[in-house]
Tab-separated table of N, CA and C in Angstrom:
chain	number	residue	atom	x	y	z
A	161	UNK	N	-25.251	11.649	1.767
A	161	UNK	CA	-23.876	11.369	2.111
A	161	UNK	C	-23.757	9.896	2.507
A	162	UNK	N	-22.937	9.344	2.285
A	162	UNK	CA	-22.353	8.050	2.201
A	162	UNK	C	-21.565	7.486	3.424
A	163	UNK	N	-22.184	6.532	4.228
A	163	UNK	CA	-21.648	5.912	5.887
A	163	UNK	C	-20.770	4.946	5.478
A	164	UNK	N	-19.529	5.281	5.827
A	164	UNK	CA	-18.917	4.291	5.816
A	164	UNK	C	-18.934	2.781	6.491
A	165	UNK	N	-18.573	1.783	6.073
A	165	UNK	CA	-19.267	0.553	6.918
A	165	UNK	C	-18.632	0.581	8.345
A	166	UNK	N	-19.157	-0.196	9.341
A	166	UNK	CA	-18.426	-0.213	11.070
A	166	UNK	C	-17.181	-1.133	10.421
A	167	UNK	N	-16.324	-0.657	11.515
A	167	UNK	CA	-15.105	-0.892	11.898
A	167	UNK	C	-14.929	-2.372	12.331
A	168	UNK	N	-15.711	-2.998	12.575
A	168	UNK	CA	-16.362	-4.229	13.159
A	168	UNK	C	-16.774	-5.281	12.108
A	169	UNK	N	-16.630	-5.069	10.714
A	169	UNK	CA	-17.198	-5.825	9.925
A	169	UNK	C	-16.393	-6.813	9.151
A	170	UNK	N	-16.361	-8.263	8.824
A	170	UNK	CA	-15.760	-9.045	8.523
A	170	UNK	C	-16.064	-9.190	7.351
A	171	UNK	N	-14.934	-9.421	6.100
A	171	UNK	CA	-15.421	-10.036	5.003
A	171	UNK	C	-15.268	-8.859	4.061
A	172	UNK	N	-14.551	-8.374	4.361
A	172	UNK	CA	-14.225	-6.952	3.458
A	172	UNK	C	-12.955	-6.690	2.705
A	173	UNK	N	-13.007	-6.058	2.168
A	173	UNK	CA	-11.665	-5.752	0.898
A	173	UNK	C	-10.451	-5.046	1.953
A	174	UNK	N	-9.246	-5.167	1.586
A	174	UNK	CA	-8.066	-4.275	1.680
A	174	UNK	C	-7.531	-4.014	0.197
A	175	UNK	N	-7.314	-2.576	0.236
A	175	UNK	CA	-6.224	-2.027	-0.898
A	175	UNK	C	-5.177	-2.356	-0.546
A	176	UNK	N	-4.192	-2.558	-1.611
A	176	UNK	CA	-2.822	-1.557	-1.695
A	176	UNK	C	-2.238	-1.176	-2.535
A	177	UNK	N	-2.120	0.140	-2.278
A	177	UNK	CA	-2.467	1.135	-3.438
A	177	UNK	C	-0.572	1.808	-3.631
A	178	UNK	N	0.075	1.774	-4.793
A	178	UNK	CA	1.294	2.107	-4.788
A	178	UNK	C	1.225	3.640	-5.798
A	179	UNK	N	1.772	4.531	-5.275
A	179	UNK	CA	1.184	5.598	-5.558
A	179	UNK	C	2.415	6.717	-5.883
A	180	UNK	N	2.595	6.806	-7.537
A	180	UNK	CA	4.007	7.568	-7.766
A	180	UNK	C	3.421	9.487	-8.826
A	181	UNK	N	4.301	9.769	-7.728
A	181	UNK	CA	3.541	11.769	-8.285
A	181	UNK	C	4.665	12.551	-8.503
A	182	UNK	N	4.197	12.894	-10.093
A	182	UNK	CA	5.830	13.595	-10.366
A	182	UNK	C	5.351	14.876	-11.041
A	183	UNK	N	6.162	15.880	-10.558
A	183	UNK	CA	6.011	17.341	-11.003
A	183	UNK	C	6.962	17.406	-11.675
A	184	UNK	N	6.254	18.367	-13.337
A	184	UNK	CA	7.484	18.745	-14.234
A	184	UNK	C	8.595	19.709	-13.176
A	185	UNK	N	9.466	19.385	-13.470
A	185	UNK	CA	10.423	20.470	-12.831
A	185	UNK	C	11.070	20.709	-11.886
A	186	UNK	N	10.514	19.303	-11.165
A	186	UNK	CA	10.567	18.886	-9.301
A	186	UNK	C	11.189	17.807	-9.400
A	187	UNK	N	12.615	17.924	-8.176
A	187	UNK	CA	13.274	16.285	-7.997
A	187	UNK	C	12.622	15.807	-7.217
A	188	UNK	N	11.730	16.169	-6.563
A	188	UNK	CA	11.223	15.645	-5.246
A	188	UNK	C	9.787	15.017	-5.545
A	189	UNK	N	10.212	14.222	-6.328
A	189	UNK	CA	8.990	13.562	-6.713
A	189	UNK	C	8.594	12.550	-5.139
A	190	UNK	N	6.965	12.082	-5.217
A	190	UNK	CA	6.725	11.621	-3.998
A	190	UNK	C	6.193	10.178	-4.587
A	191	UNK	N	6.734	8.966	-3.589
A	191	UNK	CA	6.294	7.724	-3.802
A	191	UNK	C	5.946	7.073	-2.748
A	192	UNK	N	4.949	6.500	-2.639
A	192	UNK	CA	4.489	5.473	-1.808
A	192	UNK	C	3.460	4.588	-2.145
A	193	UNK	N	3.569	3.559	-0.641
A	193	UNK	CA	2.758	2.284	-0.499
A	193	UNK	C	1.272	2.847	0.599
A	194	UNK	N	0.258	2.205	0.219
A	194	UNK	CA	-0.776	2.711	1.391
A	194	UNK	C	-1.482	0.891	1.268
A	195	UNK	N	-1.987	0.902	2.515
A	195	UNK	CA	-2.904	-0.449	2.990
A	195	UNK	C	-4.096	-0.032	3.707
A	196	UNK	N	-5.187	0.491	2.971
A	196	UNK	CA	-6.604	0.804	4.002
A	196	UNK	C	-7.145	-0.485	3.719
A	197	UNK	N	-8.197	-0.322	4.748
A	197	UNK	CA	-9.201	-1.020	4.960
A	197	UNK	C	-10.381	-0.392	6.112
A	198	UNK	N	-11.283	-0.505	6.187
A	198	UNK	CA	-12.687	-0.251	6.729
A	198	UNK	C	-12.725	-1.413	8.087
A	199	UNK	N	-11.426	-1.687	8.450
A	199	UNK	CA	-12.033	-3.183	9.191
A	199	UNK	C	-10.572	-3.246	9.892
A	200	UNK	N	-9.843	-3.345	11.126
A	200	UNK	CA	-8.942	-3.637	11.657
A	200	UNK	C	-8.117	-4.418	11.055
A	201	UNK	N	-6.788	-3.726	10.440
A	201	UNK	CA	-5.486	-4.825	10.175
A	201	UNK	C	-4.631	-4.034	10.845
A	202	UNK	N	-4.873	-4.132	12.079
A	202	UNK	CA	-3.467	-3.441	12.929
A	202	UNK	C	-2.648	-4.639	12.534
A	203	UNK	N	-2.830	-5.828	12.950
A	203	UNK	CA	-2.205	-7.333	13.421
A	203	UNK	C	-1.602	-7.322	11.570
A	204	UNK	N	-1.684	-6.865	10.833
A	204	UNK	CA	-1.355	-7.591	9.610
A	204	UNK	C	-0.552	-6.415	9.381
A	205	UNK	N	-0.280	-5.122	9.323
A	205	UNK	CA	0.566	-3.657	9.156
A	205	UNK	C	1.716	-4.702	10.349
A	206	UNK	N	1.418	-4.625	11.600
A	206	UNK	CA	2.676	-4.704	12.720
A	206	UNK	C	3.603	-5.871	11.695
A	207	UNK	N	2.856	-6.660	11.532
A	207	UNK	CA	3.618	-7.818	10.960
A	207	UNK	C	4.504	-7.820	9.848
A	208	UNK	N	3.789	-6.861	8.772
A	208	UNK	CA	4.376	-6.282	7.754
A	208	UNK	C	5.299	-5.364	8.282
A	209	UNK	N	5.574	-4.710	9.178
A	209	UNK	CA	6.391	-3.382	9.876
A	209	UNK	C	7.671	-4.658	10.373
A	210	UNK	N	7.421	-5.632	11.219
A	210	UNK	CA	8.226	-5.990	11.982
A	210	UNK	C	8.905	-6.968	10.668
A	211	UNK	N	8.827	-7.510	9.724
A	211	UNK	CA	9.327	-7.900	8.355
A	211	UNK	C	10.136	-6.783	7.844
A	212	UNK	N	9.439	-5.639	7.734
A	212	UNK	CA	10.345	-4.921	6.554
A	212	UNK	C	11.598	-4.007	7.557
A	213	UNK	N	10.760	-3.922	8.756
A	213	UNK	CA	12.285	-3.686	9.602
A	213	UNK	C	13.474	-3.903	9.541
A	214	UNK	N	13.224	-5.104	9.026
A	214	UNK	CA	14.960	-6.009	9.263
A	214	UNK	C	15.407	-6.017	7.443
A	215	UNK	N	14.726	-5.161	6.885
A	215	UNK	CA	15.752	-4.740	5.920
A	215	UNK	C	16.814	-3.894	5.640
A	216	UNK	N	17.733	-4.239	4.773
A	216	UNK	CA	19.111	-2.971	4.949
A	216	UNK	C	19.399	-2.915	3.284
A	217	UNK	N	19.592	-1.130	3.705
A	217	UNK	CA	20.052	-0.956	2.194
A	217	UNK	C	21.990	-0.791	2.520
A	218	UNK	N	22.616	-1.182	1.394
A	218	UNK	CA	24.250	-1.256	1.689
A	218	UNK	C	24.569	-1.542	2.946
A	219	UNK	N	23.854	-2.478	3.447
A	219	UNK	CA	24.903	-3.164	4.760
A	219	UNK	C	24.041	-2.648	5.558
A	220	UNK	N	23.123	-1.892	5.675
A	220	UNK	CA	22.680	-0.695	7.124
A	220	UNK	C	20.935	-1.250	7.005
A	221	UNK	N	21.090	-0.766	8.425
A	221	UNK	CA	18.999	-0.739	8.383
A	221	UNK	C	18.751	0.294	7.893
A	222	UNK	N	17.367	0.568	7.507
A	222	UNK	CA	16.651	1.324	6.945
A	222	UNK	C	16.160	2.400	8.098
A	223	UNK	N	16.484	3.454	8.288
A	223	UNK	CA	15.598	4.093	9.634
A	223	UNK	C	13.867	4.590	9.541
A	224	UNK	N	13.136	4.109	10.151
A	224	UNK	CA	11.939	4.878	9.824
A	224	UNK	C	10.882	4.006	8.201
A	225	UNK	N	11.645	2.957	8.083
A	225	UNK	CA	10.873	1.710	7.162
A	225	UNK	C	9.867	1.298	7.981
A	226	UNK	N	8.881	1.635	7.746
A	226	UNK	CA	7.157	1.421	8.373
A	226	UNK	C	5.971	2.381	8.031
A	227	UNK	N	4.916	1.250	8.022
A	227	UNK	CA	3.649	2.027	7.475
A	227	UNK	C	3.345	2.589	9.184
A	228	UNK	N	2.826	3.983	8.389
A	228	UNK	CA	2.208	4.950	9.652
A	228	UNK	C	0.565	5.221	9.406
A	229	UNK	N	-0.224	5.265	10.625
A	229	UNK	CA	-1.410	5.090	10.498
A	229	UNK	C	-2.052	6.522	10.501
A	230	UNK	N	-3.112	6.723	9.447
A	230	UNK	CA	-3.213	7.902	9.249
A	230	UNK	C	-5.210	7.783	8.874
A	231	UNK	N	-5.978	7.441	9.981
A	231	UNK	CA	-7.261	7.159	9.823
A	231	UNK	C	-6.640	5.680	9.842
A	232	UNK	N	-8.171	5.771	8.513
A	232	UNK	CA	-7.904	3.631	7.817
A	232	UNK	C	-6.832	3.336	7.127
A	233	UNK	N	-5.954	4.506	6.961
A	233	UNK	CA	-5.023	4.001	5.513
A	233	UNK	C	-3.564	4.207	6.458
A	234	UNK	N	-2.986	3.371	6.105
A	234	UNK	CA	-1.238	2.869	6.505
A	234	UNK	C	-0.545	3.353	5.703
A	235	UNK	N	0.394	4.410	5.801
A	235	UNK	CA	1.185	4.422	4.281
A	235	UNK	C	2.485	4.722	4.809
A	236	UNK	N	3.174	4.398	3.875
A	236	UNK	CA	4.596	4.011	3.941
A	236	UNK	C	5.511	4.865	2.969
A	237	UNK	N	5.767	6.213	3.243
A	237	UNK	CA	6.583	6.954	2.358
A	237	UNK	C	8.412	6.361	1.686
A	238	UNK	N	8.228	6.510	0.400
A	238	UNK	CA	9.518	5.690	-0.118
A	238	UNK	C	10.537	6.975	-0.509
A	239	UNK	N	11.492	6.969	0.073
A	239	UNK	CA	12.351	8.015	-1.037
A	239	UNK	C	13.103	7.337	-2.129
A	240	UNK	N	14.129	7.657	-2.853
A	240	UNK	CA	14.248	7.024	-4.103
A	240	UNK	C	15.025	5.631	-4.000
A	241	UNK	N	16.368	5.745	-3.108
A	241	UNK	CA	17.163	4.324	-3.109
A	241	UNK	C	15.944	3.530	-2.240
A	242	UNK	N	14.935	3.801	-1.449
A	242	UNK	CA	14.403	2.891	-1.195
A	242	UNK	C	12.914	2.276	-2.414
A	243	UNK	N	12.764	2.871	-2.722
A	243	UNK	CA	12.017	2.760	-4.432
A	243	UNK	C	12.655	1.512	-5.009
A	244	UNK	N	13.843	2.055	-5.143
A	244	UNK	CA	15.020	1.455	-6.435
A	244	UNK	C	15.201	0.372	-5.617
A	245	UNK	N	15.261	0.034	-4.754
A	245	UNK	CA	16.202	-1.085	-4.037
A	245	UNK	C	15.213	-2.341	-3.144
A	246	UNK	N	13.940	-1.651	-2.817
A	246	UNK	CA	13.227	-2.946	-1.658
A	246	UNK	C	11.724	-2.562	-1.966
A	247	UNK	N	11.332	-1.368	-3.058
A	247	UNK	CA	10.256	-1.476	-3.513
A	247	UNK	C	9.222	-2.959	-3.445
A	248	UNK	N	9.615	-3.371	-4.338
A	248	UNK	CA	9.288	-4.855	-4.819
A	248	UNK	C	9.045	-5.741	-3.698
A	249	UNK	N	10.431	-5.660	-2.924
A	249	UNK	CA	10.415	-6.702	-1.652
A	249	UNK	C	9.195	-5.761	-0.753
A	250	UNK	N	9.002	-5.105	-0.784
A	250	UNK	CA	8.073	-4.696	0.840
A	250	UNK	C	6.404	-4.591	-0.251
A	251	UNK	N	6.455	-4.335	-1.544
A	251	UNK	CA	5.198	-5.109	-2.066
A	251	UNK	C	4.718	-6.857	-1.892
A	252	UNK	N	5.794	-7.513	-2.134
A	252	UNK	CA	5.448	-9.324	-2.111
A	252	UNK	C	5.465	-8.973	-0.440
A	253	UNK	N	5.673	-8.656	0.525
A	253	UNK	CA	5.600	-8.991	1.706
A	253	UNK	C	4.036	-8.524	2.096
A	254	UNK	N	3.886	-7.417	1.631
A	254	UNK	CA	2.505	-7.137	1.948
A	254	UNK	C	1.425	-8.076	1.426
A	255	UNK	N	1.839	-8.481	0.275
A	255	UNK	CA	0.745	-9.484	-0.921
A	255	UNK	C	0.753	-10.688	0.464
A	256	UNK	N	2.489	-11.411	0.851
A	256	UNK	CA	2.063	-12.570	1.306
A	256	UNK	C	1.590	-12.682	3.018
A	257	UNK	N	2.048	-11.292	3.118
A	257	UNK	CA	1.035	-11.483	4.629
A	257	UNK	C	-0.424	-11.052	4.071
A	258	UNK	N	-0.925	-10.915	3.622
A	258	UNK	CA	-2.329	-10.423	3.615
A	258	UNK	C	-3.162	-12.256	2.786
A	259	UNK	N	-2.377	-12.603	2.081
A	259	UNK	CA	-2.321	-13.996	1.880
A	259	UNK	C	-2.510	-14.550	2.714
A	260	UNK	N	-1.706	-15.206	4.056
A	260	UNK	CA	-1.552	-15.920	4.840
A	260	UNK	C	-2.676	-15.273	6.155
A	261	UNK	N	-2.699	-14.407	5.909
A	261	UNK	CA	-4.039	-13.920	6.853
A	261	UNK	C	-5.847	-14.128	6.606
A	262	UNK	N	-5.467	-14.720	5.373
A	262	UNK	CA	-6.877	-15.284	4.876
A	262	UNK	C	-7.660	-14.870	3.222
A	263	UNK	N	-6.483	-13.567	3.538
A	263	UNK	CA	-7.258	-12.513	2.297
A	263	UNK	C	-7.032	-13.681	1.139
A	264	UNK	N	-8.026	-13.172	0.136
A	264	UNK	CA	-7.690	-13.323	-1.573
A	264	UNK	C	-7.649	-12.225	-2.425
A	265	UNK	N	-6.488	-12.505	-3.565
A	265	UNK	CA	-6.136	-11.037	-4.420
A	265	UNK	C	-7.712	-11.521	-5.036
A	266	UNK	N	-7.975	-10.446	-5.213
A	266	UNK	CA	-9.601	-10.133	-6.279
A	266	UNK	C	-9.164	-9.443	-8.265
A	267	UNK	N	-8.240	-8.500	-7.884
A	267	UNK	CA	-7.993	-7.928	-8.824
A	267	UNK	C	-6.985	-6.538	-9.013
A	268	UNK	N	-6.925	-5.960	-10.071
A	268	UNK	CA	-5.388	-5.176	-9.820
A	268	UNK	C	-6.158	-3.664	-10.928
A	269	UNK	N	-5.992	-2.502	-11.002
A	269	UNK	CA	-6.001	-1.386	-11.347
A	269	UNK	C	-5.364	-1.163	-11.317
A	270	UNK	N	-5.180	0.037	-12.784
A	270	UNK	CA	-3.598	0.566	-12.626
A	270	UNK	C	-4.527	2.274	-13.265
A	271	UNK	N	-4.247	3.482	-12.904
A	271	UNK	CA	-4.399	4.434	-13.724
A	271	UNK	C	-3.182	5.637	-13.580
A	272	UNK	N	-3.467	6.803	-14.038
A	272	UNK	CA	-2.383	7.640	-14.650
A	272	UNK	C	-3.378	9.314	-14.912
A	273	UNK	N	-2.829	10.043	-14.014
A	273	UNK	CA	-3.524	10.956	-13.838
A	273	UNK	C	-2.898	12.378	-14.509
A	274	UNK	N	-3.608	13.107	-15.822
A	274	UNK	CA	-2.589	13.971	-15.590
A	274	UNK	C	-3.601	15.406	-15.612
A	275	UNK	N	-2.549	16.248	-15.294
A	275	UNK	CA	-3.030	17.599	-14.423
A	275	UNK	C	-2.167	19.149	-14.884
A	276	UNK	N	-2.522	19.603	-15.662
A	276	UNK	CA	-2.325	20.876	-15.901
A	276	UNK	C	-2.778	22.482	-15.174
A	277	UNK	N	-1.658	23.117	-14.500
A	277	UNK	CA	-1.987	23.828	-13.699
A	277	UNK	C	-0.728	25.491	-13.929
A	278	UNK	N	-1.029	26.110	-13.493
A	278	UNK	CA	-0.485	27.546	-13.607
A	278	UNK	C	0.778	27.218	-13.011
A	279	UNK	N	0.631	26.321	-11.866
A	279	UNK	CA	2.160	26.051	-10.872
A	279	UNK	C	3.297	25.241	-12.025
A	280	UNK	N	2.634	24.081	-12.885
A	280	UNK	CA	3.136	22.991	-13.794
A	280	UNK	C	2.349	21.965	-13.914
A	281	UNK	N	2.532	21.084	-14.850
A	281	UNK	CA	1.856	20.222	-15.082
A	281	UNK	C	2.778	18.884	-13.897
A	282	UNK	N	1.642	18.158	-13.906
A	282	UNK	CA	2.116	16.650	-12.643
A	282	UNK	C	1.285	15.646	-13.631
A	283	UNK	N	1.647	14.232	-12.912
A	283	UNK	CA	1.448	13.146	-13.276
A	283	UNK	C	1.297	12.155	-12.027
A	284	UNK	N	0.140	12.085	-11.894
A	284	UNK	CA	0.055	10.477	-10.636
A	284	UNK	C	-0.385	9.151	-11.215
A	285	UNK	N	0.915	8.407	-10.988
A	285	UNK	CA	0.367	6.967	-11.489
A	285	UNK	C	-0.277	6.076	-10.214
A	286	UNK	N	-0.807	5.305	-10.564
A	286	UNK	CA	-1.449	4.406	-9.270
A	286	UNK	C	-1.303	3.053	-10.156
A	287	UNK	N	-1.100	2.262	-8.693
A	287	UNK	CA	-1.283	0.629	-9.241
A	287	UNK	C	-2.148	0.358	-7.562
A	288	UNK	N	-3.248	-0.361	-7.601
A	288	UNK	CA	-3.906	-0.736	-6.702
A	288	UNK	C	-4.378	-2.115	-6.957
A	289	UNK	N	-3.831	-3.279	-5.782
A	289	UNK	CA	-4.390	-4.342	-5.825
A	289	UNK	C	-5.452	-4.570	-4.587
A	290	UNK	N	-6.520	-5.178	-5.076
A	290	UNK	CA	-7.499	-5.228	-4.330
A	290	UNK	C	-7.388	-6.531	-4.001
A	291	UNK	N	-8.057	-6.752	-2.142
A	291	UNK	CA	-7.816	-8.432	-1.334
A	291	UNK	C	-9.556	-8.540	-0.884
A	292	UNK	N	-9.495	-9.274	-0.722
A	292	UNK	CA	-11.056	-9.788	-0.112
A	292	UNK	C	-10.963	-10.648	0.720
A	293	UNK	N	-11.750	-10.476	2.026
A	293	UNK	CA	-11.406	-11.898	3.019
A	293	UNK	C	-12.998	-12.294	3.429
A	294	UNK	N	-13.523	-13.265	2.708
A	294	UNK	CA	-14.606	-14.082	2.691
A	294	UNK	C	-14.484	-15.015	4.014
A	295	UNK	N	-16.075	-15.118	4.521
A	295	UNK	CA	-15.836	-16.100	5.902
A	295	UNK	C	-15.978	-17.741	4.738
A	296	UNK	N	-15.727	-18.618	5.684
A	296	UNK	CA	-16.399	-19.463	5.008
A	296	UNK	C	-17.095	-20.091	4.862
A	297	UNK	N	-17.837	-20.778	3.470
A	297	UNK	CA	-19.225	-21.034	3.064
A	297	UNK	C	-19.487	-22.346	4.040
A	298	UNK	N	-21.472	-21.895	4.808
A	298	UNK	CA	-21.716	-23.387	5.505
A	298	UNK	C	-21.870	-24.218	4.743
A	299	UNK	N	-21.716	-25.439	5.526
A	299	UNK	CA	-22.566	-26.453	4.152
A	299	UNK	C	-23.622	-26.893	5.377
A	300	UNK	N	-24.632	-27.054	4.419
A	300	UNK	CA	-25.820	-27.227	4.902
A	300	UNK	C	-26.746	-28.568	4.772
């Protein structure tokens, strides 16, 4: 079995993983944003939380716009006008705080899952960009 690394360790990856699951037959399809990491980003979620706070859909705030901590992974449930409408914006906010916090994008995955079952068939797409935050090199 496989140890996950300490909680304590610098120089490690963050996901964020955008994550859309649709059942034939179901309006209630489920969408979201998640931000794990193996390594403390309380300080980089609050920041991202206290940003996407002060968004409004038609004139109004958003109630309940924030990633919730669930273990290592942050995720941020979207229903549809918020999909349709600030998707995008609360992705570049996450990209540029995790930017400005040191990280570098490494690279991007995308897959598409599908699943045949007695209940119906589903479909999960994923798009996951991967960050890396390197100390930096001595010179010697």
């Amino acid at each position: 079995m496989a140890t996950p690394p300490p909680t304590s360790a610098k120089g490690l990856h963050v996901f964020l993983k955008k994550e859309f699951k649709m059942k034939n037959g179901s309006v209630a399809n489920k969408k979201s944003l998640t931000l794990t990491a193996h390594h403390n980003i309380k300080n980089i979620v609050a920041a991202v939380n206290g940003e996407i706070a002060q968004y409004q859909l038609k004139g109004k705030p958003v109630k309940g716009l924030q990633f919730n901590a669930f273990g290592s992974h942050y995720i941020l449930e979207m229903n549809h006008d918020i999909q349709k409408f600030l998707e995008e914006d609360i992705i570049l906010c996450c990209m540029d705080r995790l930017s400005t916090s040191g990280y570098r994008f490494l690279c991007q995955v995308d897959s598409s899952i599908n699943s045949q079952r007695m209940t119906g068939a589903s479909i999960t797409q994923r798009e996951v960009w991967t960050y890396i935050n390197l100390p930096p090199l001595e010179n010697k």
